[in-house]
Coordinates of C-alpha atoms in Angstrom, one line a residue:
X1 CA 0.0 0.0 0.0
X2 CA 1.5 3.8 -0.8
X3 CA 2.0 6.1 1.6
X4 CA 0.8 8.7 -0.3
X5 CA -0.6 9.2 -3.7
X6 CA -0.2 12.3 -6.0
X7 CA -3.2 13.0 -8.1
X8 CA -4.2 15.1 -11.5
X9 CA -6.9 17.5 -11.4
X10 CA -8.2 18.3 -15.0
X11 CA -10.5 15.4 -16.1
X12 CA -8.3 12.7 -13.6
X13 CA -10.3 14.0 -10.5
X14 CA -13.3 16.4 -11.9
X15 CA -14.6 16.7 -15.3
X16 CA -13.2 20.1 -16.1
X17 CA -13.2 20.2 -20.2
X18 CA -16.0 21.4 -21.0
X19 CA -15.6 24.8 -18.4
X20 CA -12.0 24.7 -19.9
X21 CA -13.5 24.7 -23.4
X22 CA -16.2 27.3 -22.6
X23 CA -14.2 29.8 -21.0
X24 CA -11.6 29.9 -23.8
X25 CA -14.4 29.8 -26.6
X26 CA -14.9 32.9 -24.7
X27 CA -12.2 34.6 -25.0
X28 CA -10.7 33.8 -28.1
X29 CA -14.2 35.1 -29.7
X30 CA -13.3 38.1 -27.6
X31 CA -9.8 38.6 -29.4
X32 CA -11.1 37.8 -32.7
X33 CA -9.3 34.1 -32.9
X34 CA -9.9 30.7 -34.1
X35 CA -12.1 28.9 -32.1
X36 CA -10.3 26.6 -29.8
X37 CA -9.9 23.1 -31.3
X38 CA -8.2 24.8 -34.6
X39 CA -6.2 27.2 -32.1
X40 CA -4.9 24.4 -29.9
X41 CA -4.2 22.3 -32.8
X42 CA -1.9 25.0 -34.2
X43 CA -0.3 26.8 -31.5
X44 CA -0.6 24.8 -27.6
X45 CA 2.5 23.4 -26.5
X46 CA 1.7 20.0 -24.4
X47 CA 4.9 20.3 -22.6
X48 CA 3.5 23.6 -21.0
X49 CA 0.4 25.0 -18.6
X50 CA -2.6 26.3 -20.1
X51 CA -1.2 30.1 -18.7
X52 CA 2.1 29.3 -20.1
X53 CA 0.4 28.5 -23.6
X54 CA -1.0 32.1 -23.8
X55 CA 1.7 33.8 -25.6
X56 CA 1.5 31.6 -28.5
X57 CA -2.3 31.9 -28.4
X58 CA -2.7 36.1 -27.8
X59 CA 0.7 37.2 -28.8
X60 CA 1.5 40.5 -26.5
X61 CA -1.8 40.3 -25.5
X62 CA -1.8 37.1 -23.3
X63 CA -1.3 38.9 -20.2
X64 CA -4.9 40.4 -20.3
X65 CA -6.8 38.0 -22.1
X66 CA -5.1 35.5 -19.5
X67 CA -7.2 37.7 -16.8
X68 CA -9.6 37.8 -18.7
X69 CA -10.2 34.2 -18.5
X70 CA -9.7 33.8 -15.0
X71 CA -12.7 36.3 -14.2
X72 CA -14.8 34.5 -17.3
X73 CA -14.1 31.2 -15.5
X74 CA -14.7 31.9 -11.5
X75 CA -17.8 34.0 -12.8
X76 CA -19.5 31.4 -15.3
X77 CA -17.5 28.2 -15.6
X78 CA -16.3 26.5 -12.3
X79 CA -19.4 25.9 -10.8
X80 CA -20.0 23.8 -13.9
X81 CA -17.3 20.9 -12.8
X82 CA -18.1 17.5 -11.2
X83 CA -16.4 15.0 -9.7
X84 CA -15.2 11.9 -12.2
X85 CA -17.1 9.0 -11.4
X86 CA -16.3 7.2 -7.9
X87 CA -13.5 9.4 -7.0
X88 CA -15.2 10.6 -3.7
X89 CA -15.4 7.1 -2.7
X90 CA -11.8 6.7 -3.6
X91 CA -10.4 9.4 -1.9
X92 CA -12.4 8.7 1.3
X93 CA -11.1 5.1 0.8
X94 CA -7.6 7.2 0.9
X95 CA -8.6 8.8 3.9
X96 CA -9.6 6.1 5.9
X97 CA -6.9 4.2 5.0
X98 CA -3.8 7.0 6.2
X99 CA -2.8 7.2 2.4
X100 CA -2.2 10.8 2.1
X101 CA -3.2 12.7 -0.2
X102 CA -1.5 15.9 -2.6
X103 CA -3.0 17.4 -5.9
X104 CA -0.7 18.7 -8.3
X105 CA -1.9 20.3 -11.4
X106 CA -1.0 22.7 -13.9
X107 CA -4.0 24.3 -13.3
X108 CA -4.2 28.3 -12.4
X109 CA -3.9 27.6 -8.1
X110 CA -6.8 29.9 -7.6
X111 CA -9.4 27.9 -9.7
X112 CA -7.9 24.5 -8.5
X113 CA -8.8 25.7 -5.2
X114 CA -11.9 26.6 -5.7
X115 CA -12.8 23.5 -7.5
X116 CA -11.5 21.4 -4.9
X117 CA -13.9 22.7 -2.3
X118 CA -16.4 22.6 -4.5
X119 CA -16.3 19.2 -5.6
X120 CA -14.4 17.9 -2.4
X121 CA -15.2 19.8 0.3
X122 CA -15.2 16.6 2.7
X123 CA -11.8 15.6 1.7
X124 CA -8.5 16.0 3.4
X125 CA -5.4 16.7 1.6
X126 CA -2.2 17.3 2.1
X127 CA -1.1 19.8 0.2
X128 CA -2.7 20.8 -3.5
X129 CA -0.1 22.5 -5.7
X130 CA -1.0 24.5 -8.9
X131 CA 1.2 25.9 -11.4
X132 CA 3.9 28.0 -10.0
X133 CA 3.7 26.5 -7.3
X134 CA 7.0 24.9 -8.5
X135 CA 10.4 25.9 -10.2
X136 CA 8.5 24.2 -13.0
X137 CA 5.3 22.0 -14.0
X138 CA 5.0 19.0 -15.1
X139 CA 6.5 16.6 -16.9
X140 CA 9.3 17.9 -14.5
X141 CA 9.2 16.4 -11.6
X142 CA 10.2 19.4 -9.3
X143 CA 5.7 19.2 -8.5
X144 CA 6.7 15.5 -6.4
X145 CA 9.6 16.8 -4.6
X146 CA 7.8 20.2 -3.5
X147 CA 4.7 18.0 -2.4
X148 CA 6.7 15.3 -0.6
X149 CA 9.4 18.4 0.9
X150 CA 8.6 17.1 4.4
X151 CA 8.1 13.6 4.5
X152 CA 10.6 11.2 6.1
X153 CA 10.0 8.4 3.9
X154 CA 12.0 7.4 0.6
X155 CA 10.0 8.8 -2.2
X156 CA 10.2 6.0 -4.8
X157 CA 7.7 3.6 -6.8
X158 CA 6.9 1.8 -3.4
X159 CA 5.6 4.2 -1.3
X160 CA 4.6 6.9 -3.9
X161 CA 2.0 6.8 -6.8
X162 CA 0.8 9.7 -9.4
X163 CA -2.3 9.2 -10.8
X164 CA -3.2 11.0 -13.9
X165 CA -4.7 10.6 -17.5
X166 CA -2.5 12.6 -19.6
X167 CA 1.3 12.2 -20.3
X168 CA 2.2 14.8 -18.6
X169 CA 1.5 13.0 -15.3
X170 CA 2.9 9.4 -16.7
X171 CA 5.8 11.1 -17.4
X172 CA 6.2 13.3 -14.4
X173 CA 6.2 10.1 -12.3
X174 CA 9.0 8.8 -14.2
X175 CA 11.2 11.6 -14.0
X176 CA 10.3 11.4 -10.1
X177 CA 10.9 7.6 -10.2
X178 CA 8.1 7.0 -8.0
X179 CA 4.8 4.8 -9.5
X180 CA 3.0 6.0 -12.4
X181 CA -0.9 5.3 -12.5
X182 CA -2.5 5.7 -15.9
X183 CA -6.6 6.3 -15.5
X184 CA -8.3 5.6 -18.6
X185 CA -7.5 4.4 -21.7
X186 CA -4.1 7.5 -22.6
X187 CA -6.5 9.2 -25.3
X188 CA -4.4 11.8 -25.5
X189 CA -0.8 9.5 -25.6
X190 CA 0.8 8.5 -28.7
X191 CA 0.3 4.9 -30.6
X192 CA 2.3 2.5 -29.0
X193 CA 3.4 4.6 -25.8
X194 CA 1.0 3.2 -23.4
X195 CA 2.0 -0.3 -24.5
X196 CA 5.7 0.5 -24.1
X197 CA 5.4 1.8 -20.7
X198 CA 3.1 -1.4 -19.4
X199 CA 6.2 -3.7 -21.1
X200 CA 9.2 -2.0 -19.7
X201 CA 11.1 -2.3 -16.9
X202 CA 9.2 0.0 -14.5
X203 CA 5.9 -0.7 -15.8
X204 CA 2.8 1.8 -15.9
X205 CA -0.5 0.6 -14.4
X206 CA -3.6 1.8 -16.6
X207 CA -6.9 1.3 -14.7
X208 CA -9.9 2.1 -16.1
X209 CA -11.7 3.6 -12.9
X210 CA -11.2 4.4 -9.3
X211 CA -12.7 1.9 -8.1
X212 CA -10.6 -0.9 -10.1
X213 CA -7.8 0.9 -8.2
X214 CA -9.5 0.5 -4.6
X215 CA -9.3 -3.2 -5.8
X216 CA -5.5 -3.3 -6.6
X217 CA -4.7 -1.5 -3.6
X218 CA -6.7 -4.0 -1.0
X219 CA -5.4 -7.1 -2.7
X220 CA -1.7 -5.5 -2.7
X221 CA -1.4 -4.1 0.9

């Protein structure tokens, strides 16, 4: 059983597209742009934060449209997230069972906060970190060693796990050499990567729900 797991936010704990989506159809209809699937086709980095991918969508702009969106989003759009599917039982499971708990997420902190205690507000973590929070975001793994700055415990595969649905997070854990958990089906991951990473030598786990993972931890404590 980990000692603690380290977990996504966007669409690994709460259904956030579609606010995501919204918010930025906003805006970029503000500015006169493409509408988001052509401009995040063209011009989003997935090595880098939503905020960090402003310059290449507003150009010396980014700055206030980037504001822009935050007051769009707390005003219209975060009320409109839900929890994925059985991840309140999972994180209770979590609680109950001393597995501590951190979120670390790309995400702008002050909308990740007030998602949280929307969709969560029974839950106790540890520490939720958004982006900035440190020297850099993930893939780097700098997110882990922030979260886990105070524990006394080796922070490795056995006793650390980083759930997540994009490879961002699958790749954060490996540059962190702790456990990478893979939820869902890697939509978003390249042909062939996701079967790589279950066949190598530190193998991903890919689980299809929380629940399948409640499983995996209680016959593996």
């Amino acid at each position: 059983m980990p000692k603690a797991i380290l977990l996504d936010w966007d669409d690994t704990l709460a259904h956030t597209r579609s606010s995501v989506v919204e918010a930025m159809e906003y805006i970029l209809k503000k500015y006169n742009k493409e509408p988001w699937d052509i401009t995040k086709a063209k011009y989003r980095d997935t090595k880098k934060s939503l905020k960090e991918n402003f310059p290449n969508f507003f150009g010396k702009d980014a700055n206030r449209a980037y504001s822009e969106y935050l007051k769009y989003y707390i005003e219209y759009a975060y009320n409109k997230v839900t929890p994925m599917e059985n991840a309140t039982d999972f994180l209770k499971f979590c609680n109950k069972n001393k597995i501590d708990l951190y979120i670390i997420s790309n995400k702008e902190k002050s909308l990740l906060l007030k998602e949280v205690e929307f969709c969560f507000p029974n839950i106790s973590f540890r520490k939720i970190l958004g982006n900035g929070d440190a020297p850099l975001n993930k893939p780097n793994p700098d997110p882990v060693f922030v979260a886990l700055n105070d524990v006394t415990y080796k922070i490795n595969r056995n006793n650390v796990w980083l759930i997540g649905d994009t490879k961002q997070d699958t790749e954060c854990a490996y540059n962190a050499e702790i456990q990478p958990i893979l939820l869902g089906k890697g939509k978003f991951m390249e042909d062939g990567y996701v079967k790589d990473k279950i066949n190598s030598a530190f193998p991903l786990l890919v689980f299809e729900g929380f629940n399948d993972i409640i499983d995996y931890i209680q016959v593996n404590k």
